[in-house]
Short mmCIF file of C-alpha atoms in Angstrom, two decimals:
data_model
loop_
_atom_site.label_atom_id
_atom_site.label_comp_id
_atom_site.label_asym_id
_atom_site.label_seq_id
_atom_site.Cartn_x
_atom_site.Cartn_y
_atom_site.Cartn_z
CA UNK A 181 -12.39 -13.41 27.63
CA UNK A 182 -10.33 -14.59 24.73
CA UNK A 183 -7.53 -16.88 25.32
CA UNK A 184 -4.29 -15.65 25.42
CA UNK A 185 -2.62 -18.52 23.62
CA UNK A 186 0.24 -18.75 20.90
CA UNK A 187 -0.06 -22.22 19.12
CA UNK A 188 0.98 -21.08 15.94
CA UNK A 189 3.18 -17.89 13.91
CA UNK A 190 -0.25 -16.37 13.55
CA UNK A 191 -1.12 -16.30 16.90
CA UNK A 192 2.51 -14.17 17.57
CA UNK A 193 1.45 -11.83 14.44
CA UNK A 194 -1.89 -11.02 16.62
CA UNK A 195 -0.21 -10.83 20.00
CA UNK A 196 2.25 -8.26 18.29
CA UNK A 197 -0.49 -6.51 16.23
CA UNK A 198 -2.61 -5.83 19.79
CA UNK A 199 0.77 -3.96 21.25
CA UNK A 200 -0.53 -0.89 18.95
CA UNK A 201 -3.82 1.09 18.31
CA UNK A 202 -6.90 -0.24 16.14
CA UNK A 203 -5.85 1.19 12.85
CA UNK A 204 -9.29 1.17 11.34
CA UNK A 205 -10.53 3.58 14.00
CA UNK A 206 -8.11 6.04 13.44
CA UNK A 207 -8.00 6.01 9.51
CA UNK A 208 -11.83 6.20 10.32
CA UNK A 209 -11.59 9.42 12.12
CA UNK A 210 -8.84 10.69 9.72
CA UNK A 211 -11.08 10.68 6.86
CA UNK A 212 -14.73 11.65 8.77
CA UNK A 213 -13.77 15.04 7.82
CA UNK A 214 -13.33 15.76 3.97
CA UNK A 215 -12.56 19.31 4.24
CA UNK A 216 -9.39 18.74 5.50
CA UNK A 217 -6.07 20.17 3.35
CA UNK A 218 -5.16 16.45 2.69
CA UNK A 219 -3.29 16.81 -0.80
CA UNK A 220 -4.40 12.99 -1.06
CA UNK A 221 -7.85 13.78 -0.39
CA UNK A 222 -7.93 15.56 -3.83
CA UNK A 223 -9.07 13.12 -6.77
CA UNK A 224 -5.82 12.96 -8.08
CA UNK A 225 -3.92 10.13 -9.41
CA UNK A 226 -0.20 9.50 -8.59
CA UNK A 227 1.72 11.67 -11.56
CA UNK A 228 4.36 8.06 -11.45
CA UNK A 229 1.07 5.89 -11.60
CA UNK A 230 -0.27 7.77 -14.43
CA UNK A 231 3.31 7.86 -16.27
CA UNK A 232 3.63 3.40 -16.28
CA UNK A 233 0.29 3.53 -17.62
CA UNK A 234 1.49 6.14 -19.90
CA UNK A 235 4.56 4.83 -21.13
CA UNK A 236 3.16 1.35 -20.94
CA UNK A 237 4.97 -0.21 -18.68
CA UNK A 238 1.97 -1.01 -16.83
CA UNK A 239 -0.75 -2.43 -18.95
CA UNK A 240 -4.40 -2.55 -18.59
CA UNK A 241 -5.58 -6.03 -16.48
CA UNK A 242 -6.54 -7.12 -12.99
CA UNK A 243 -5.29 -5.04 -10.36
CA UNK A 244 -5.30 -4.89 -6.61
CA UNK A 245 -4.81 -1.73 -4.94
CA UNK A 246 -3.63 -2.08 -1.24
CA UNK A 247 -4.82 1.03 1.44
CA UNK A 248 -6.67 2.43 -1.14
CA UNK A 249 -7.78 5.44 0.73
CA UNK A 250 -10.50 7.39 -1.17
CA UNK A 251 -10.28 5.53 -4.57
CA UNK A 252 -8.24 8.20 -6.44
CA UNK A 253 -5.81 5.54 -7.92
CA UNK A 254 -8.25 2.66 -8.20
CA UNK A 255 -10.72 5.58 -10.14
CA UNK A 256 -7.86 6.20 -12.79
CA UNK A 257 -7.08 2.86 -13.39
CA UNK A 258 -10.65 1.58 -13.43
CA UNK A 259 -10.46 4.61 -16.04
CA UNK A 260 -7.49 3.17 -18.15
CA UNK A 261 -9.16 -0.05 -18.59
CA UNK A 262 -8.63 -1.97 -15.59
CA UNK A 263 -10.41 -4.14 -13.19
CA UNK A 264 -9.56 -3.06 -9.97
CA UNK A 265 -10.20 -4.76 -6.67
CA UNK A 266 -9.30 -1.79 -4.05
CA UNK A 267 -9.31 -2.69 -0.02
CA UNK A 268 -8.65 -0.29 2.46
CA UNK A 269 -8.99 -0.65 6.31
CA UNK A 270 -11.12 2.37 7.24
CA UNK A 271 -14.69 2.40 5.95
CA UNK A 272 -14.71 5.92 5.76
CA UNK A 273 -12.21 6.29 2.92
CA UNK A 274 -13.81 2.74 1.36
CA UNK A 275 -17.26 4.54 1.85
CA UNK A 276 -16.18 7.85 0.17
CA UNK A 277 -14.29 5.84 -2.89
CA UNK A 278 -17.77 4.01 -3.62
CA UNK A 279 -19.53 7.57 -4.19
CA UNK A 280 -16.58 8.56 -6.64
CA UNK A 281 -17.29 5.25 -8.40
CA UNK A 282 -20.81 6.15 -8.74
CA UNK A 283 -20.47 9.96 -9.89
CA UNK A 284 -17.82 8.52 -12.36
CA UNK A 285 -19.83 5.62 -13.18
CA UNK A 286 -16.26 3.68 -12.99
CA UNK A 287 -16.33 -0.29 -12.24
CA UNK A 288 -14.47 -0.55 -8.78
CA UNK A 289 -14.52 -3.27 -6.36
CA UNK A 290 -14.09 -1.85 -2.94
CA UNK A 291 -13.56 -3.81 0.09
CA UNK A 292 -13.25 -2.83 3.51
CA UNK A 293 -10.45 -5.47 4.80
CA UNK A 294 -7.07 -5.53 5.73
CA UNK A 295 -5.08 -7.01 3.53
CA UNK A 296 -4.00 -9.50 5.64
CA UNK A 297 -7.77 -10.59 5.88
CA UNK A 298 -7.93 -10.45 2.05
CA UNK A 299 -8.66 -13.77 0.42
CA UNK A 300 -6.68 -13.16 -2.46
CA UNK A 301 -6.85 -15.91 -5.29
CA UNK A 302 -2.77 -17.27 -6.19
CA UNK A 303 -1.33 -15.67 -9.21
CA UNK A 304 -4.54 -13.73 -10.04
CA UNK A 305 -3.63 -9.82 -10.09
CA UNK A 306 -1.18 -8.29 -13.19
CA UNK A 307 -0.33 -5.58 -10.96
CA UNK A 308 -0.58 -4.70 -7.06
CA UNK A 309 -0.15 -0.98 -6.54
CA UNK A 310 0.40 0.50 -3.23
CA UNK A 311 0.25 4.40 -2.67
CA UNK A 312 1.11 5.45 1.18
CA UNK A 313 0.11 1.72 3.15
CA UNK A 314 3.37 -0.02 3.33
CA UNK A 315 5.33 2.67 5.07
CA UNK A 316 2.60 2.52 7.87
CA UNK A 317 2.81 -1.40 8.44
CA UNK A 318 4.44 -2.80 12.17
CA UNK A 319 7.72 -4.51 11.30
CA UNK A 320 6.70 -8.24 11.54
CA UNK A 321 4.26 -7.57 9.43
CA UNK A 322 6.24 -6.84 6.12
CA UNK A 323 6.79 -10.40 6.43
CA UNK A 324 3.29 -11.10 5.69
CA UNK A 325 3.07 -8.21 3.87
CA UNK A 326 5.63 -9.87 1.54
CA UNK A 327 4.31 -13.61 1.48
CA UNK A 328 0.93 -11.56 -0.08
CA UNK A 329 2.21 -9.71 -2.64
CA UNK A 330 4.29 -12.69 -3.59
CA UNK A 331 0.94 -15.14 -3.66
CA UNK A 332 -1.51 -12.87 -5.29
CA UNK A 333 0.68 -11.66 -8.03
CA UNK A 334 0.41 -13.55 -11.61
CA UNK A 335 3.97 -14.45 -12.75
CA UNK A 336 5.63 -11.81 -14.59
CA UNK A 337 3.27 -9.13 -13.22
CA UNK A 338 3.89 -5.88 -11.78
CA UNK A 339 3.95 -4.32 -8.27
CA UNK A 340 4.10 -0.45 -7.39
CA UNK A 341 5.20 1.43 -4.52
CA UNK A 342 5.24 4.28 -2.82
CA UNK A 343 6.45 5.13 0.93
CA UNK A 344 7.78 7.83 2.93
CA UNK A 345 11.92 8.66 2.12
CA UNK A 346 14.31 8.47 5.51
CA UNK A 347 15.53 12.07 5.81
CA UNK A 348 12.76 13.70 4.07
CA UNK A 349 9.68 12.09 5.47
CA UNK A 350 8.59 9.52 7.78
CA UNK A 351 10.70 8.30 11.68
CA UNK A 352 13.76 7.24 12.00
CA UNK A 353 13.26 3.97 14.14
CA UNK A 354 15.08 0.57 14.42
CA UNK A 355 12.49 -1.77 13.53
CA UNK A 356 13.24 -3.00 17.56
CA UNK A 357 13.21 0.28 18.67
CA UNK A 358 9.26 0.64 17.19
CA UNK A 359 8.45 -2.47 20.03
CA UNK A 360 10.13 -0.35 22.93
CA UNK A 361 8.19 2.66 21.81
CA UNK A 362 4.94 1.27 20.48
CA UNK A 363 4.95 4.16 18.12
CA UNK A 364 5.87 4.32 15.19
CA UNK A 365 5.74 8.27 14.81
CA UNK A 366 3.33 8.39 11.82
CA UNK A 367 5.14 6.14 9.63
CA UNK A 368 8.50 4.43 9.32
CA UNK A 369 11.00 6.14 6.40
CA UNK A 370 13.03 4.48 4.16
CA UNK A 371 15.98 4.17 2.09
CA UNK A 372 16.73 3.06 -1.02
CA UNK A 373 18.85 0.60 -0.16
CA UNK A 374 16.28 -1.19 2.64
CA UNK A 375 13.49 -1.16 0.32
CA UNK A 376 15.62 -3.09 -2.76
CA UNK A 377 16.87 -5.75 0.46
CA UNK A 378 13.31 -6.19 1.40
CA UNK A 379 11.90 -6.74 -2.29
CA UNK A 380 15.37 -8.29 -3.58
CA UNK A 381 13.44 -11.28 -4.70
CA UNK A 382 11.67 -8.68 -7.66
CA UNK A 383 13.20 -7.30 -10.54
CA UNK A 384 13.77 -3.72 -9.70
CA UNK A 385 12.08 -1.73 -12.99
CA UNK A 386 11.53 1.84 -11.61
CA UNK A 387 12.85 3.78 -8.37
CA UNK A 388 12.99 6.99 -8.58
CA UNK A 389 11.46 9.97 -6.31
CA UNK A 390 8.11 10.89 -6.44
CA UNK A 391 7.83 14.63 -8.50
CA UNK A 392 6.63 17.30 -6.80
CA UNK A 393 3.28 18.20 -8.10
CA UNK A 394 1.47 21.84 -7.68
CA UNK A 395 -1.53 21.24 -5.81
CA UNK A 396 -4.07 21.41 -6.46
CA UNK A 397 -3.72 19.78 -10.02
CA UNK A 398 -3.83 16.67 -11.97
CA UNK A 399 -1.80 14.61 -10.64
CA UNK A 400 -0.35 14.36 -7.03
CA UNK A 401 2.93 14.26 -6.37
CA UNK A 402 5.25 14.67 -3.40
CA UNK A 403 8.89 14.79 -3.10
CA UNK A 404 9.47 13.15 -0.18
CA UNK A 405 7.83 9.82 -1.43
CA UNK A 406 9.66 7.43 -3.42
CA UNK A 407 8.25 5.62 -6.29
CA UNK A 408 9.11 2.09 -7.24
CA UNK A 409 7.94 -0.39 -9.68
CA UNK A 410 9.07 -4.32 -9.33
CA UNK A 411 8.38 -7.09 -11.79
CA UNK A 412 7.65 -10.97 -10.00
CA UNK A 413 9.95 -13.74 -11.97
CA UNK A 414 8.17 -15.23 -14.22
CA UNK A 415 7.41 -19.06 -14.01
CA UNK A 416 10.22 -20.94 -15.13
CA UNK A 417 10.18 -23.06 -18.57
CA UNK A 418 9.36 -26.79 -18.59
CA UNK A 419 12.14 -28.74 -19.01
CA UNK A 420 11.18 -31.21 -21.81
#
C-alpha cells in the first residue's frame, strides 16, 4: 500500500492529481479507434502554426511540442526545418505519430510522458507549442504547467497556444468549483483576459481566434479555439 503522506508541494500536486481519472487511459481509448470523425485526427497542421512559420515569426530551431496527439504539428515542423521533441500522455496517439514519422521519413522525437515527468534541459527549446493540452490540465497544475514552460524555454524564445474559448467551447467552471465536481466537463474554457493574467510574465505577440478551416483540408482550423503566441524576456544585459 503506498503511503499516504504529504512532506512536500509535490506530494499535494499527486494527492490532487489522484481526485480525477488516469488520463493516459482515456486518451488511450480515445485514439484506439482511427476512424473516428476527429477533425484533429486528420494530418493537418494548425492553419495559425503554419502562418508564424510562414510569416516568420517563428523560426526554424529546437522545439517541444506538449500533448502532441498524433504528430500532425510536430510532422510540419519537423518538415520546416525543425527538431522537434513531441510528448504526449497516451501511447496510442505517440504510437500512431511514430508511423507518420516513418511514412514521411520526418526526424521526430516522440515520447510517451507527461510533461510534468519530462526532464526538460533549462533554456534549451526556441519554441514550445501547445495545440489542445493546456485547456485539459486540473487547476493546480497550471502552476507547474507554468514553472515548465518558463524553465525549458531559451531566453527570447517563443511559446504557442491554443485552448478552448469560454462561450464557444469548453465548461464554464470556477477553478474551485472543478474540486467539488471532480469533472471538469471535457475541458475548462477561457477568456482572453484569464489567459493574458496567467501568462502576464510573456510578451503577448499573437492572440487572435483560431480560423475556421473546411475540413477536410490543409490546414485545421476551428473557431472556437483561440490562438496565442508569447515571447519569454530575454536575459538581461551585463552590467559592466
Amino acid at each position: 500500500m503506498q503511503l499516504e503522506h504529504i512532506h512536500s508541494m509535490d506530494d499535494v500536486l499527486h494527492m490532487l492529481d489522484s481526485l480525477f481519472r488516469d488520463e493516459g487511459d482515456w486518451w488511450d481509448r480515445f485514439y484506439a479507434d482511427r476512424s473516428r470523425n476527429i477533425p484533429f485526427f486528420l494530418n493537418a497542421p494548425d492553419e495559425n502554426l503554419v502562418e508564424y512559420f510562414e510569416q516568420a515569426i517563428v523560426q526554424p530551431g529546437h522545439v517541444l511540442e506538449l500533448g502532441c496527439g498524433a504528430g500532425r504539428n510536430a510532422l510540419y515542423m519537423a518538415g520546416r526545418g525543425c527538431r522537434v521533441d513531441a510528448i504526449d500522455i497516451s501511447q496510442e496517439a505517440v504510437a500512431w505519430g511514430i508511423e507518420r514519422t516513418r511514412e514521411s521519413r520526418a526526424a521526430v522525437n516522440f515520447h510517451c510522458t507527461s510533461l510534468f515527468d519530462y526532464p526538460a534541459e533549462a533554456e534549451s527549446y526556441d519554441f514550445i507549442y501547445d495545440s489542445g493540452c493546456f485547456h485539459h490540465l486540473y487547476p493546480h497544475r497550471r502552476i507547474s504547467y507554468l514553472e515548465f514552460v518558463k524553465h525549458a524555454l531559451k531566453p527570447g524564445g517563443v511559446f504557442g497556444l491554443v485552448c478552448f474559448s469560454l462561450g464557444d467551447m469548453g465548461a464554464e467552471l470556477s477553478d474551485w468549483e472543478v474540486y467539488r465536481q471532480r469533472n471538469m466537463r471535457g475541458g475548462l474554457g477561457y477568456t482572453e483576459e484569464k489567459l493574458k493574467a496567467i501568462f502576464h510574465s510573456f510578451e503577448v505577440l499573437d492572440f487572435r481566434r483560431m480560423r475556421q478551416m473546411t475540413q477536410p483540408g490543409p490546414l485545421f482550423g476551428e473557431a472556437f479555439l483561440w490562438t496565442a503566441l508569447f515571447r519569454k524576456e530575454a536575459s538581461p544585459s551585463p552590467v559592466i
